[in-house]
Structure formats: structure tokens, C-alpha cells
Coordinates of C-alpha atoms in Angstrom, one line a residue:
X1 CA -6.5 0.1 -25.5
X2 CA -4.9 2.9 -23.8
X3 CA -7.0 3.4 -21.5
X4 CA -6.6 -0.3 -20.4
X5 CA -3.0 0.0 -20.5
X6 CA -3.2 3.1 -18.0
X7 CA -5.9 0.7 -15.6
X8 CA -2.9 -2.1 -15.8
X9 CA -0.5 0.6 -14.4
X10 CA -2.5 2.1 -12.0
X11 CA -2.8 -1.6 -10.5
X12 CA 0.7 -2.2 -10.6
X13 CA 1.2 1.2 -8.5
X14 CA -1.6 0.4 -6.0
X15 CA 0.1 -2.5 -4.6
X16 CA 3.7 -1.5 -4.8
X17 CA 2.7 1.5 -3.1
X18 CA 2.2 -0.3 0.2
X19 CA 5.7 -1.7 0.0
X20 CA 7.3 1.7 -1.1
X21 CA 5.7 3.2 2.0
X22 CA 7.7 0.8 3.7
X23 CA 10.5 2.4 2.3
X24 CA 9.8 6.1 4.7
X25 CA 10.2 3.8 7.8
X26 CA 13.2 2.7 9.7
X27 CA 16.1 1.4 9.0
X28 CA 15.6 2.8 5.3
X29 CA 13.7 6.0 6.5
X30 CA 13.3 7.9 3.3
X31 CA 10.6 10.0 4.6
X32 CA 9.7 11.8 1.2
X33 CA 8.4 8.6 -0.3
X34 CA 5.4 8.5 2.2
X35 CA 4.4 11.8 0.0
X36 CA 3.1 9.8 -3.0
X37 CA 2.4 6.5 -1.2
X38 CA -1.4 6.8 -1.2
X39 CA -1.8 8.6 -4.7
X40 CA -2.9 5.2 -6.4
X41 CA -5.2 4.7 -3.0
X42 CA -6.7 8.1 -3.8
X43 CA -6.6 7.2 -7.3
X44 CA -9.1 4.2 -6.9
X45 CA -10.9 5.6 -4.3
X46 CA -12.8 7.7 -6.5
X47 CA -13.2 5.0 -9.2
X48 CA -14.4 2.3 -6.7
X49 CA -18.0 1.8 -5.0
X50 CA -17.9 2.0 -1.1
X51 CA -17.7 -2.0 -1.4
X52 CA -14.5 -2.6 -3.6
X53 CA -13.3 0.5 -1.9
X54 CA -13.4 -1.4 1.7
X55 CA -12.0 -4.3 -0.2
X56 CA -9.0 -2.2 -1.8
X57 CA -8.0 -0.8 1.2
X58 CA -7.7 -4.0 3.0
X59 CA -5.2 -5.7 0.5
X60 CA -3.6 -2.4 0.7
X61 CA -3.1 -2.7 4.7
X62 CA -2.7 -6.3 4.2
X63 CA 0.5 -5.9 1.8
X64 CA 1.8 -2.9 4.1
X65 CA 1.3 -4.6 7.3
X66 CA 2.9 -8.3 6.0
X67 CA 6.0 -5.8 4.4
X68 CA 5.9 -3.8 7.6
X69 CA 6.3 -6.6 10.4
X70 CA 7.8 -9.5 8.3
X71 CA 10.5 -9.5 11.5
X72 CA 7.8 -10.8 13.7
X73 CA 8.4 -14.0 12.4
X74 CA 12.1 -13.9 13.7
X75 CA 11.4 -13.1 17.6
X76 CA 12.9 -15.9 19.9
X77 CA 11.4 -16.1 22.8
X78 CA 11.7 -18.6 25.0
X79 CA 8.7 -20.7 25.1
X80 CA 7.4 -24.4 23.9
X81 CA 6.7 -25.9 20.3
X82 CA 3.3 -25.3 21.0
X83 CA 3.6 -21.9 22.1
X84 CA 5.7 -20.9 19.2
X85 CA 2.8 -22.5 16.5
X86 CA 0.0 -20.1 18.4
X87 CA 2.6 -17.4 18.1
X88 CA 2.8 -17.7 14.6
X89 CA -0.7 -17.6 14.0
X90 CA -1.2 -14.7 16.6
X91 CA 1.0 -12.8 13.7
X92 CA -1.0 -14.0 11.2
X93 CA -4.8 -12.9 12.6
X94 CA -2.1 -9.9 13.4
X95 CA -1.6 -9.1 10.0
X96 CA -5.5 -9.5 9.2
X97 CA -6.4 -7.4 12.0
X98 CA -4.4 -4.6 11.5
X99 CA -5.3 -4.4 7.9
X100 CA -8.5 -3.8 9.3
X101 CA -8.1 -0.3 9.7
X102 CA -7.1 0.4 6.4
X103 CA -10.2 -1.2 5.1
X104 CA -12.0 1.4 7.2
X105 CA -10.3 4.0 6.0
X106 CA -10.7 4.0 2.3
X107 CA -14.7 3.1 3.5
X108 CA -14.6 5.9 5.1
X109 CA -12.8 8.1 3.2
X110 CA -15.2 6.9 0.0
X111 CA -18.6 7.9 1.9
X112 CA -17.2 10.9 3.5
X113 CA -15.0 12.7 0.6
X114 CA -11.0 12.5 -0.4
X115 CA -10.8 16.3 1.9
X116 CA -11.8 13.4 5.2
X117 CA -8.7 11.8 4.4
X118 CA -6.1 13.6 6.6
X119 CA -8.4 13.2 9.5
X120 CA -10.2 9.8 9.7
X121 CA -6.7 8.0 9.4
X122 CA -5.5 9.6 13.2
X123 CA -8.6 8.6 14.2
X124 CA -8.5 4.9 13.4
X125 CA -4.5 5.2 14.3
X126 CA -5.5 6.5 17.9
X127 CA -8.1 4.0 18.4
X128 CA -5.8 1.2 17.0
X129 CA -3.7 2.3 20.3
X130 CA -6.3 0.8 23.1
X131 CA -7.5 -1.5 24.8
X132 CA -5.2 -4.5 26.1
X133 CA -4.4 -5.4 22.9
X134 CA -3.2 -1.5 21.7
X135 CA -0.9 -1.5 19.1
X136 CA 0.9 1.7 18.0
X137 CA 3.3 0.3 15.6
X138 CA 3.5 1.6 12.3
X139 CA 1.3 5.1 12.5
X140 CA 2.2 7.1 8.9
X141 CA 3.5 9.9 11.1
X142 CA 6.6 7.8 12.1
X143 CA 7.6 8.2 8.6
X144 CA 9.3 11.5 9.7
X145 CA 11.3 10.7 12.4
X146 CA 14.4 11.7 10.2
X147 CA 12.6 14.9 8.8
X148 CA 12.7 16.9 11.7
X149 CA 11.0 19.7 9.8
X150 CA 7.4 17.9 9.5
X151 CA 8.1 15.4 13.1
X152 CA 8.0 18.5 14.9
X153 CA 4.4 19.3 14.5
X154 CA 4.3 16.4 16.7
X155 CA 4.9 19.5 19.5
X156 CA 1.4 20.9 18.8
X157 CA -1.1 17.8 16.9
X158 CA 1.1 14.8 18.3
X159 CA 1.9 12.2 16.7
X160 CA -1.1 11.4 14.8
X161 CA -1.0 15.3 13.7
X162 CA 2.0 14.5 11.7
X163 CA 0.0 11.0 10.1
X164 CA -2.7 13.6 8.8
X165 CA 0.2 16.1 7.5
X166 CA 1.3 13.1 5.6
X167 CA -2.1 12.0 4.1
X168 CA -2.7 15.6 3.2
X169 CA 0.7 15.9 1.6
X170 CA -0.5 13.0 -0.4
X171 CA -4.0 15.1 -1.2
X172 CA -2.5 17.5 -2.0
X173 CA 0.0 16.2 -4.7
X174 CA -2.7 13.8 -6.2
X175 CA -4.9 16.8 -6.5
X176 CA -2.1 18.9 -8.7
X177 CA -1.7 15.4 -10.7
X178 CA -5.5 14.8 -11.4
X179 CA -7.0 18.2 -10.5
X180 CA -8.3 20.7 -12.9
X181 CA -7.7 23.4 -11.1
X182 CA -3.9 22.6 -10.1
X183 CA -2.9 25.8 -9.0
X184 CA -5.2 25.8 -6.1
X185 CA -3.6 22.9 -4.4
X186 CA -0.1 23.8 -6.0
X187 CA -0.4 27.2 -4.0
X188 CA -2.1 24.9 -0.5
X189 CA 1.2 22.5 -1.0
X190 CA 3.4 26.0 -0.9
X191 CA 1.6 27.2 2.2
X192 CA 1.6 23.6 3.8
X193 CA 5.7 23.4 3.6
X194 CA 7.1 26.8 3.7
X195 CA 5.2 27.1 7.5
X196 CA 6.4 23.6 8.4
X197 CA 10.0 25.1 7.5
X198 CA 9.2 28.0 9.5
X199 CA 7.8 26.5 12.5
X200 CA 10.6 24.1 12.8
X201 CA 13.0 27.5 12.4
X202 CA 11.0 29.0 15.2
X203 CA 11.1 26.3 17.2
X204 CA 14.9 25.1 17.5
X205 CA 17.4 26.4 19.2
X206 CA 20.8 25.7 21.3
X207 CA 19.7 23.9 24.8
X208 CA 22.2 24.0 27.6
X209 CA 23.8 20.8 29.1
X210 CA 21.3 19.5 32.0
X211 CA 23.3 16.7 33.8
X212 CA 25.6 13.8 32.6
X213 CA 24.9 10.0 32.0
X214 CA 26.4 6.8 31.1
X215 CA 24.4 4.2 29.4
X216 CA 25.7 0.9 29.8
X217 CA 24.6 -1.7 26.8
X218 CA 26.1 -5.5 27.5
X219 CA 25.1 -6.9 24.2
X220 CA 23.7 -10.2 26.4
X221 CA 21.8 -12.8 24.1
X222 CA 18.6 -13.6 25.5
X223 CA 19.2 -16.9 25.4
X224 CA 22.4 -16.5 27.9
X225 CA 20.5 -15.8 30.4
X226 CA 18.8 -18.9 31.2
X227 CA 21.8 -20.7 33.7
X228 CA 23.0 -19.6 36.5
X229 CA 26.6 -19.4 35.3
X230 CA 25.4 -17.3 32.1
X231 CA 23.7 -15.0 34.7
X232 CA 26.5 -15.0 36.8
X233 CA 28.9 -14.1 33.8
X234 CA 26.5 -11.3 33.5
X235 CA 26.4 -9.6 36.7
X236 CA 30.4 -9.7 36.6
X237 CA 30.0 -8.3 33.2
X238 CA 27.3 -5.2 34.7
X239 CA 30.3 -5.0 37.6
X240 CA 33.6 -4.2 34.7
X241 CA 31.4 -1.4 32.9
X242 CA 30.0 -0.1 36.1
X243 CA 33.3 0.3 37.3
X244 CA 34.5 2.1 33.7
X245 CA 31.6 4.1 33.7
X246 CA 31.2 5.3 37.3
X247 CA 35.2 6.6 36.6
X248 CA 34.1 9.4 34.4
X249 CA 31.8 10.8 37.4
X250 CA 28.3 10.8 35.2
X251 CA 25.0 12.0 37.1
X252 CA 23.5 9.0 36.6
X253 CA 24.3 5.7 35.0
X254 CA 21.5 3.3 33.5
X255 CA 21.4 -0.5 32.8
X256 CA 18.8 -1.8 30.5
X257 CA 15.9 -3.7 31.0
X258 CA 16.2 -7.0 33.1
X259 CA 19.9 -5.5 33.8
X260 CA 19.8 -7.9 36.9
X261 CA 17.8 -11.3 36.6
X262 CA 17.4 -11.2 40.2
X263 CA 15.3 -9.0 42.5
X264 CA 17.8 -6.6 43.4
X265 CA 15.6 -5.6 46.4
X266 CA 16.6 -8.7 47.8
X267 CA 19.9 -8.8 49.7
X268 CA 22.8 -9.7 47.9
X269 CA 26.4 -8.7 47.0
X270 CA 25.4 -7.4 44.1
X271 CA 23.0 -4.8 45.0
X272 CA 26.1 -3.9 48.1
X273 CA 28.0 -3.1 45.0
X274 CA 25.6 -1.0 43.1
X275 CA 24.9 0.8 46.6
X276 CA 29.3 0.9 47.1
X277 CA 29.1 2.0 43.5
X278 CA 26.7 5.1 43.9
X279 CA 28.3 5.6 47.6
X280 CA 31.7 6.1 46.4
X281 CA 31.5 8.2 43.1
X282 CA 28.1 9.8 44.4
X283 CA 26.4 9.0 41.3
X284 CA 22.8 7.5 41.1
X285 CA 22.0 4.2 39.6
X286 CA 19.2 3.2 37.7
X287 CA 18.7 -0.2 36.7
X288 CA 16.0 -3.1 35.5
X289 CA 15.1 -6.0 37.5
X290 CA 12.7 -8.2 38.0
X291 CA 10.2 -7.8 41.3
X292 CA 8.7 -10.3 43.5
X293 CA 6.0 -9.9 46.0
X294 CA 3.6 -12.5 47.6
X295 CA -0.4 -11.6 48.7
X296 CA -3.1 -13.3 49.8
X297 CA -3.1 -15.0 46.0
X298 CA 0.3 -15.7 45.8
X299 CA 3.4 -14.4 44.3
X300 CA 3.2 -11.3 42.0
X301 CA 5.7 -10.6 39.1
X302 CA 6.4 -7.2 37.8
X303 CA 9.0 -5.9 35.4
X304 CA 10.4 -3.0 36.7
X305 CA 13.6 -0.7 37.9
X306 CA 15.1 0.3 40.7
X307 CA 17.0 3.9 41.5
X308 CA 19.7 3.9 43.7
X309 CA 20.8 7.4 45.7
X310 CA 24.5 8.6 46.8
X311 CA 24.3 7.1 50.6
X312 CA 20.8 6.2 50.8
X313 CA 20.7 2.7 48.4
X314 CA 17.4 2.2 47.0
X315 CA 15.2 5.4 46.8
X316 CA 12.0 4.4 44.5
X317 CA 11.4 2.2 42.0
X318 CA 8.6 1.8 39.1
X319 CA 6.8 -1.3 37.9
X320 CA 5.8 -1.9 34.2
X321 CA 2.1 -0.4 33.8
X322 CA 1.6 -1.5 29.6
X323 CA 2.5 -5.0 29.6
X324 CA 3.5 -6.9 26.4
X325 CA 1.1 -8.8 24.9
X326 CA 1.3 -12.2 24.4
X327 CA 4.4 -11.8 26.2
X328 CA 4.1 -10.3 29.8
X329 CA 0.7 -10.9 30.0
X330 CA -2.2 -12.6 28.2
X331 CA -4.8 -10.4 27.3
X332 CA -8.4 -10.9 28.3
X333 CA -7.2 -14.0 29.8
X334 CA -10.2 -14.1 32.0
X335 CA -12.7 -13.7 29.4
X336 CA -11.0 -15.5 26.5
X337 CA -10.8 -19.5 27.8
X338 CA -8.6 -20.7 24.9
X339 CA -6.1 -18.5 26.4
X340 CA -6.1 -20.5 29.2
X341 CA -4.4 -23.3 27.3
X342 CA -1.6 -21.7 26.5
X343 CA 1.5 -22.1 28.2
X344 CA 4.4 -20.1 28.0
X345 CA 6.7 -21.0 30.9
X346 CA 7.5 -17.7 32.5
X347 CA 5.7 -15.6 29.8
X348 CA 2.7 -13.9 30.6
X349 CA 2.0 -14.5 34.0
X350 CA 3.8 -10.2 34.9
X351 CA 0.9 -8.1 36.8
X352 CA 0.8 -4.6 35.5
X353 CA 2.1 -1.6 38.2
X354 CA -0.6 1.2 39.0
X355 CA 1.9 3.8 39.8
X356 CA 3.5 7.0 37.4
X357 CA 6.9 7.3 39.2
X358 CA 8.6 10.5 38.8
X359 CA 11.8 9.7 39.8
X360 CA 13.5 12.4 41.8
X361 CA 17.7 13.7 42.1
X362 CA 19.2 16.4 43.3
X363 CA 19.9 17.5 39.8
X364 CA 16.8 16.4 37.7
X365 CA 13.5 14.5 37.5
X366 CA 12.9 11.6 35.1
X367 CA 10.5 8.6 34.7
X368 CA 11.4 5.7 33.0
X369 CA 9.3 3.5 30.9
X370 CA 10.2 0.1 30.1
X371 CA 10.4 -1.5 26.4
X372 CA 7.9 -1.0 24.1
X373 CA 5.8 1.1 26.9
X374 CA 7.7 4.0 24.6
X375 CA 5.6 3.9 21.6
X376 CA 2.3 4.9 23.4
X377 CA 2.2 8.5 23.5
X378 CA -0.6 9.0 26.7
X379 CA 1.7 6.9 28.9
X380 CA 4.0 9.1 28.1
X381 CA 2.7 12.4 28.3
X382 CA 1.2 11.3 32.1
X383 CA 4.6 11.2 33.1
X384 CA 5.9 14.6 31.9
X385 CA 2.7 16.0 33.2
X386 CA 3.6 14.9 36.3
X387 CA 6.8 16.1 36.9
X388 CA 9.6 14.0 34.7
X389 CA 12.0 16.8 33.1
X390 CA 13.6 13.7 31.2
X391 CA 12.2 10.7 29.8
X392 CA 14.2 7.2 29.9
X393 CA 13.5 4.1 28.1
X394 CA 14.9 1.1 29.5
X395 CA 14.7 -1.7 27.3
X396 CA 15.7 -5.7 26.0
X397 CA 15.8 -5.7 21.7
X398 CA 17.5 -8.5 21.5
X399 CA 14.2 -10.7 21.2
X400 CA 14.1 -9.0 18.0
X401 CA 17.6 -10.4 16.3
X402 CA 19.2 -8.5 13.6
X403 CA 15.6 -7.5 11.7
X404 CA 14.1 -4.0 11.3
X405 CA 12.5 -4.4 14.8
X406 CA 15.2 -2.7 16.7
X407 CA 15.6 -0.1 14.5
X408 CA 12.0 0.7 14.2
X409 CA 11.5 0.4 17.9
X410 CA 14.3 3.3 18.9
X411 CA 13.0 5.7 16.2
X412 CA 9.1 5.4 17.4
X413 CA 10.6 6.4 20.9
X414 CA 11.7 10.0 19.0
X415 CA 8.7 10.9 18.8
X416 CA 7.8 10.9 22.5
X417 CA 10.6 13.8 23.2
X418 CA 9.3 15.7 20.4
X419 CA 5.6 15.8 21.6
X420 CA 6.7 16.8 25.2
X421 CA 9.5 18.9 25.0
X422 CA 11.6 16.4 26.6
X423 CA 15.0 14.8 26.0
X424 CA 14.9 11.1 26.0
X425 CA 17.4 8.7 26.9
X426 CA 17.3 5.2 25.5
X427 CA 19.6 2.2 27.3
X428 CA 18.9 -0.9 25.2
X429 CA 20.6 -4.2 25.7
X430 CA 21.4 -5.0 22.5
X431 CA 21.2 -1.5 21.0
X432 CA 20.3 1.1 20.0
X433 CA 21.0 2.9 22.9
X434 CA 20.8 6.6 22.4
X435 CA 20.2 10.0 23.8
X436 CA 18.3 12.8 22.1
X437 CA 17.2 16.2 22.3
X438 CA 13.8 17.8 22.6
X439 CA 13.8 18.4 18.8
X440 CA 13.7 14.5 17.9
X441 CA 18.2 15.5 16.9
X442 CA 20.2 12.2 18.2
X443 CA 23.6 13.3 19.3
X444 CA 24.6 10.3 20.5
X445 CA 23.8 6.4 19.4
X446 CA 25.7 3.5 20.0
X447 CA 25.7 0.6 17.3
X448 CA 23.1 -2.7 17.1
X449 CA 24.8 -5.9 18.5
X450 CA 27.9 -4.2 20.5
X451 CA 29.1 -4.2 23.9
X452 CA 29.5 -0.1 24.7
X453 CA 29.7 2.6 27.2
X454 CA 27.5 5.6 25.9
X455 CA 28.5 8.9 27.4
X456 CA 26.4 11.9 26.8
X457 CA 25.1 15.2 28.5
X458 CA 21.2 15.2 28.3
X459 CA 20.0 18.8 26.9
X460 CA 17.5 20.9 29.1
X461 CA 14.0 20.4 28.7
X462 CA 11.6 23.1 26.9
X463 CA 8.9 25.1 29.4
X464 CA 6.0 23.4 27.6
X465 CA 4.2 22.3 24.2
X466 CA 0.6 22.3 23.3
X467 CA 0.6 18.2 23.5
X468 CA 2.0 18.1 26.6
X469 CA -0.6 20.4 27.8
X470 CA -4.0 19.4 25.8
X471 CA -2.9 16.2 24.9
X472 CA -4.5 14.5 21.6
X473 CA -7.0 17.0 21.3
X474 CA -6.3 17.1 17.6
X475 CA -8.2 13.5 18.2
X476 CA -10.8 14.6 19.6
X477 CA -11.5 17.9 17.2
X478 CA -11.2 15.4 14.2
X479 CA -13.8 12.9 15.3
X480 CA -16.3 16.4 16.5
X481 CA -15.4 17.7 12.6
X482 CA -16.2 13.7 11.1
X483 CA -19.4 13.0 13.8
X484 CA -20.9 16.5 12.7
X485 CA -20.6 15.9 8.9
X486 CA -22.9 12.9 9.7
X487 CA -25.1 14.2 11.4
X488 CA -25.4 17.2 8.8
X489 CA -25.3 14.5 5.8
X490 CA -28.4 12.6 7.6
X491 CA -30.3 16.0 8.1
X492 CA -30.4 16.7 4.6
X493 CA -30.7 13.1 3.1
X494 CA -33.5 13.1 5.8
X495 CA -34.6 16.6 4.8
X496 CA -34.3 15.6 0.7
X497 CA -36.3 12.6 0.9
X498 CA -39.4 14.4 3.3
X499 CA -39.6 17.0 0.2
X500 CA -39.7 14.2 -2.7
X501 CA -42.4 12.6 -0.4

């Protein structure tokens, strides 16, 4: 009886432990409750046969991913009926999909051995991030973005370093709970946290003041965009805080994404006044806007930015590489001919740019990367590598309403600066626009849903870390370490059955 009582508790646990996971990511971001979040997971691993194990894991990742991205539901973009209905069951096979790779994991984790754990879950989490359809949302590591102590790891192992820190925290406790030998893992646990507090002691210090900037956030619904008195309302809007702004004398000021609706290449008297702007107060400009060009097959869209220079107007600009989608672009729409029957007005139909740009002052170097283009850590770490001493994210929330989505979107940027040694600057539309150091610290962050001026002095950047420099080779060394124990594992299965022969 009691023991059927304690297999009636451990389910209980199992699937609220999905949703108190939840509970380490942002806007709630208590990061110590990812600690415990996969002792029932454990638990039932080593009860279950590879089979239920695969099964478990899945209604695990199901609950988690259903919990995790329940705002999905809530985007508004502006498309047809019809559209909306596949949307909704996009998020749906979503939701199936990405439970996936929790499935895998507790396979793998149950044919391998618990001591896999911290390793095979970066791997599927790195692999979950390619193809056209990557999706780096939700990685365990992002649990830490407010413990600064365990994120910066994410200087040496990357993010996913800091997922398998997590998922050996979790080892490491259920071991002391269930373990016979408890003091073993009690003394691991020890080790495990008093360098993480050393590292980050190490690591930290007081960064001088690099250069100046202004971030300007217009808190412009989406859906006021459409006419052309709402986009006119706009640019007169981007023309009063450009004027406030460009008064305190900044290096540089930034407008979010889709700042202007219009080309701003184009002629106009708005981009005179951007160019009068930077002219005047000799500051530099850097704003989003839209980007035509027509070829042999037509016209070509592109999401992109523009940077203006102190007498020179426009000086570079950068197109969108990692498109949306679903949203910017359809993926495999080539391949895929249901796809073709979707139609989303102006959605989907952006072409991708080719080109890192490294975008050059006479007091810094920065790229910028547009929306969610932030949460993939490669994208990013091509740009530092290639000059950027600053890394800013332009970008349009307000798609997302007053959900978690915001909130979780800005704090999976952190991460970025952290790996590379970087500050990063963040100019939303909406919010949250914010500016912080190469530590992961925000010093500055304005409020969701408000019209502000954010004034701030972007810190230095660091000489180097070992992600910026080797990149995810963490990756790479776990999948050697997990293909190797295979092989070994087949040897001697192999080897064991040629003897009983």
C-alpha cells in the first residue's frame, strides 16, 4: 500500500515537473527550480523500459512545451481567416514536434546511462537549432539568465554548456536523494558550485564606458501601421524623439525594427531629416526599414537596417539572413506543395541577405541582427568573429501582445553577450529595450508597452572568450564522447555474443 501511495506521488511530480520548470524561465525566472525539475524524469527513467521511457519523455516535453509557448496562440499577425486556421495548427504539430526531442532524450538517456544525461540533451538542443525550420526557443540553459553565476559558463561551453550544467545539477541532487553512496555526489555538487562561484568572481569586473546611445522605442501597435495616415503619424512620431534624443549628443541613436515602413534608400524627406539629423548633431543613425530591389525575377523584399554617417548619409546597411518562419518566409516552400496554398498577404514572400555586416564608426564596430535572429548563437558569434565589438538587436515584439513572449525573447538575447564577450544593445518597438554588459548585468531597461527614450553608455568589450573563439565545440566533444560509447558498447555486445557462440 505504501509503496503504491509513493508510485501515486511520483506521478503527480512527473508531470508537474514540466510546468515548475516553466517556473526558471522568464517573466517568473526563478532559476533554482530548474535544479529539481528532472528528478522525477530521472526517477522513472530507471524504472521504465527504453519504450515507456521514449513515451514518458514525450508527455513530458509535451506538457513543457504546451506550458512554455501557450502565448503562441495570442500572436496577431496580419493575415487571412485561412491563414490564421493553418497557423494554429502549425503550433499545434509545433508542440508535437518539439516534444520530440524530449522523447529522444529519456530514449537515449535510458540505453546510454543517467551519467549521458548532461550531454545528450545539448546535443538534441543544438540540433533542434537547424535547418530552415531551427528553433532555439526554450534551451534549459536559459533558465539562468538571472543567475549570472552559472549563465556565465556560457563564456567557455555556450549556451548549451550551461543546459548540461543544469541537467547535471539535477544528477547530481537526485543521486544524493536516491544514492547509496550520497556523499560522493554531495562532495561533486560542492565542487560543481563553489568553482561556478569562483569562475564568475574571476571573471567580472568594472568595464569602462565605450560610447553613448539612445534607443528610441515608439510603442506602435502593429496593427497602426497598415494606413497611410497611421504611417504617417509614425514617421512624425520617429521625427519628436529623434529630435529629444539627438539633444543629449549620444554616439549613436537606434530605431527598432521596421522603424520606417518605407524604403528609406529611396528619396524622401524623411530620410533628408535622418541625414539633417546625423549632419547637425554628428551623431550616427541606425534604423530598420524595409528594402526593395528588382532582378531578372522581379522585385526582392528584405528586412533590413540602414546606418547613417555625420555628412555622408547612408554608409552600409544589412539585410535579414534567418528569416521567420512562417512569417518572412515559408520554409521548403519549393519542396513542400501544400505550402504553396497558403497565402499570407505580405508574409513570407522576404528573401534572406547573404552578407555579415560589421558596421563601422569612428568610435566602435557593431552588427545588428534583426528580431528573433538573436536567439541563434552561430549567427551571432559570425559576427563578433568578424569584427562587431558590440552587438545590437533591432526588433518588433509587439506581434506578441502582453504574453511571456517579449519577456522571454529579450532574456534569450543575454545570452548572446555572455558567450562573446560583448555588450548588447536591444531597441524593441514595444519593449523591452535594454542595454547590457558582457556579464549578461542589465543596467538599463525600459518598460513593456511604453513610449521611451533609453539613454545608456555601452561598456567595453572583453579581449576574447573560448566560445567566441572555438565556438560550440562542447557540441562537438559531447557527440565524439556519446558516438564512441556506441561504438565501444557494440564491440563488446559483438565481442560477448562471438564467445557464447
Amino acid at each position: 500500500m505504501k509503496e503504491k501511495g509513493s508510485k501515486s506521488y511520483f506521478n503527480i511530480l512527473f508531470f508537474l515537473s514540466p510546468l515548475i520548470l516553466n517556473l526558471g524561465y522568464a517573466p517568473i525566472s526563478i532559476s533554482f527550480v530548474a535544479y529539481f525539475s528532472f528528478i522525477p524524469f530521472f526517477y522513472y527513467l530507471e524504472k521504465l523500459n527504453s519504450k515507456k521511457a521514449f513515451l514518458y519523455g514525450f508527455f513530458y516535453g509535451l506538457i513543457f512545451w504546451i506550458a512554455h509557448l501557450w502565448w503562441l496562440y495570442f500572436l496577431k499577425p496580419q493575415i487571412t481567416q485561412t491563414t490564421k486556421l493553418l497557423l494554429y495548427l502549425g503550433i499545434i504539430v509545433l508542440f508535437f514536434y518539439l516534444a520530440l526531442y524530449f522523447a529522444l532524450f529519456a530514449y537515449l538517456t535510458k540505453i546510454t546511462s543517467l551519467f549521458f544525461a548532461p550531454i545528450i540533451l545539448p546535443i538534441l538542443e543544438f540540433i533542434r537549432t537547424k535547418s530552415e525550420i531551427g528553433f532555439p526557443w526554450g534551451l534549459i540553459g536559459y533558465t539562468q539568465t538571472k543567475n549570472l553565476i552559472f549563465l556565465n559558463w556560457a563564456s567557455i561551453f555556450g549556451i548549451y554548456g550551461v543546459s548540461a550544467l543544469v541537467i547535471l545539477l539535477n544528477l547530481l541532487i537526485y543521486k544524493i536523494i536516491f544514492h547509496s553512496d550520497k556523499k560522493r555526489f554531495l562532495i561533486l555538487l560542492i565542487i560543481l558550485i563553489s568553482s561556478s562561484i569562483g569562475y564568475y568572481s574571476i571573471r567580472v569586473k568594472t568595464l569602462p564606458d565605450f560610447f553613448k546611445v539612445a534607443l528610441l522605442q515608439p510603442n506602435v501597435s502593429p496593427e497602426e501601421k497598415g494606413t497611410k495616415e497611421e504611417q504617417i503619424r509614425l514617421l512624425n512620431q520617429l521625427v519628436r524623439m529623434t529630435k529629444i534624443a539627438a539633444k543629449r549628443k549620444p554616439h549613436l541613436i537606434i530605431y527598432p525594427e521596421t522603424a520606417s515602413l518605407i524604403d528609406i534608400t529611396f528619396d524622401s524627406p524623411y530620410k533628408e531629416f535622418l541625414k539633417a539629423v546625423s549632419d547637425t548633431y554628428g551623431c550616427y543613425l541606425l534604423i530598420g526599414t524595409p528594402r526593395y530591389e528588382k532582378d531578372e525575377k522581379g522585385f526582392r523584399y528584405y528586412n533590413a537596417c540602414v546606418l547613417f554617417a555625420p555628412q555622408k548619409g547612408i554608409v552600409s546597411e544589412y539585410r535579414k539572413i534567418h528569416l521567420v518562419p512562417f512569417s518572412e518566409r515559408i520554409p521548403y516552400y519549393e519542396k513542400i506543395k501544400i505550402f504553396k496554398l497558403i497565402e499570407t498577404e505580405d508574409m513570407g514572400n522576404y528573401s534572406p541577405g547573404e552578407e555579415y555586416t560589421v558596421f563601422k564608426t569612428d568610435q566602435t564596430s557593431f552588427s545588428c541582427v534583426i528580431c528573433f535572429e538573436s536567439i541563434f548563437p552561430d549567427l551571432i558569434r559570425e559576427f563578433v568573429k568578424r569584427g562587431a565589438e558590440v552587438i545590437v538587436n533591432i526588433t518588433n515584439d509587439g506581434w506578441f501582445g502582453k504574453t511571456f513572449g517579449p519577456y522571454q525573447h529579450y532574456e534569450l538575447a543575454i545570452a548572446r553577450a555572455v558567450e562573446n564577450g560583448v555588450s548588447l544593445v536591444r531597441c524593441a518597438n514595444n519593449g523591452i529595450s535594454l542595454v547590457c554588459d558582457p556579464f549578461g548585468k542589465i543596467y538599463k531597461k525600459s518598460k513593456l508597452f511604453d513610449e521611451e527614450i533609453v539613454f545608456a553608455n555601452v561598456k567595453m568589450p572583453l579581449k576574447n572568450t573560448i566560445y567566441r573563439q572555438f565556438g560550440d565545440w562542447f557540441i562537438l566533444f559531447s557527440a565524439i564522447a556519446l558516438v564512441f560509447y556506441f561504438i565501444i558498447k557494440t564491440f563488446l555486445g559483438c565481442l560477448f555474443f562471438s564467445k557464447r557462440k
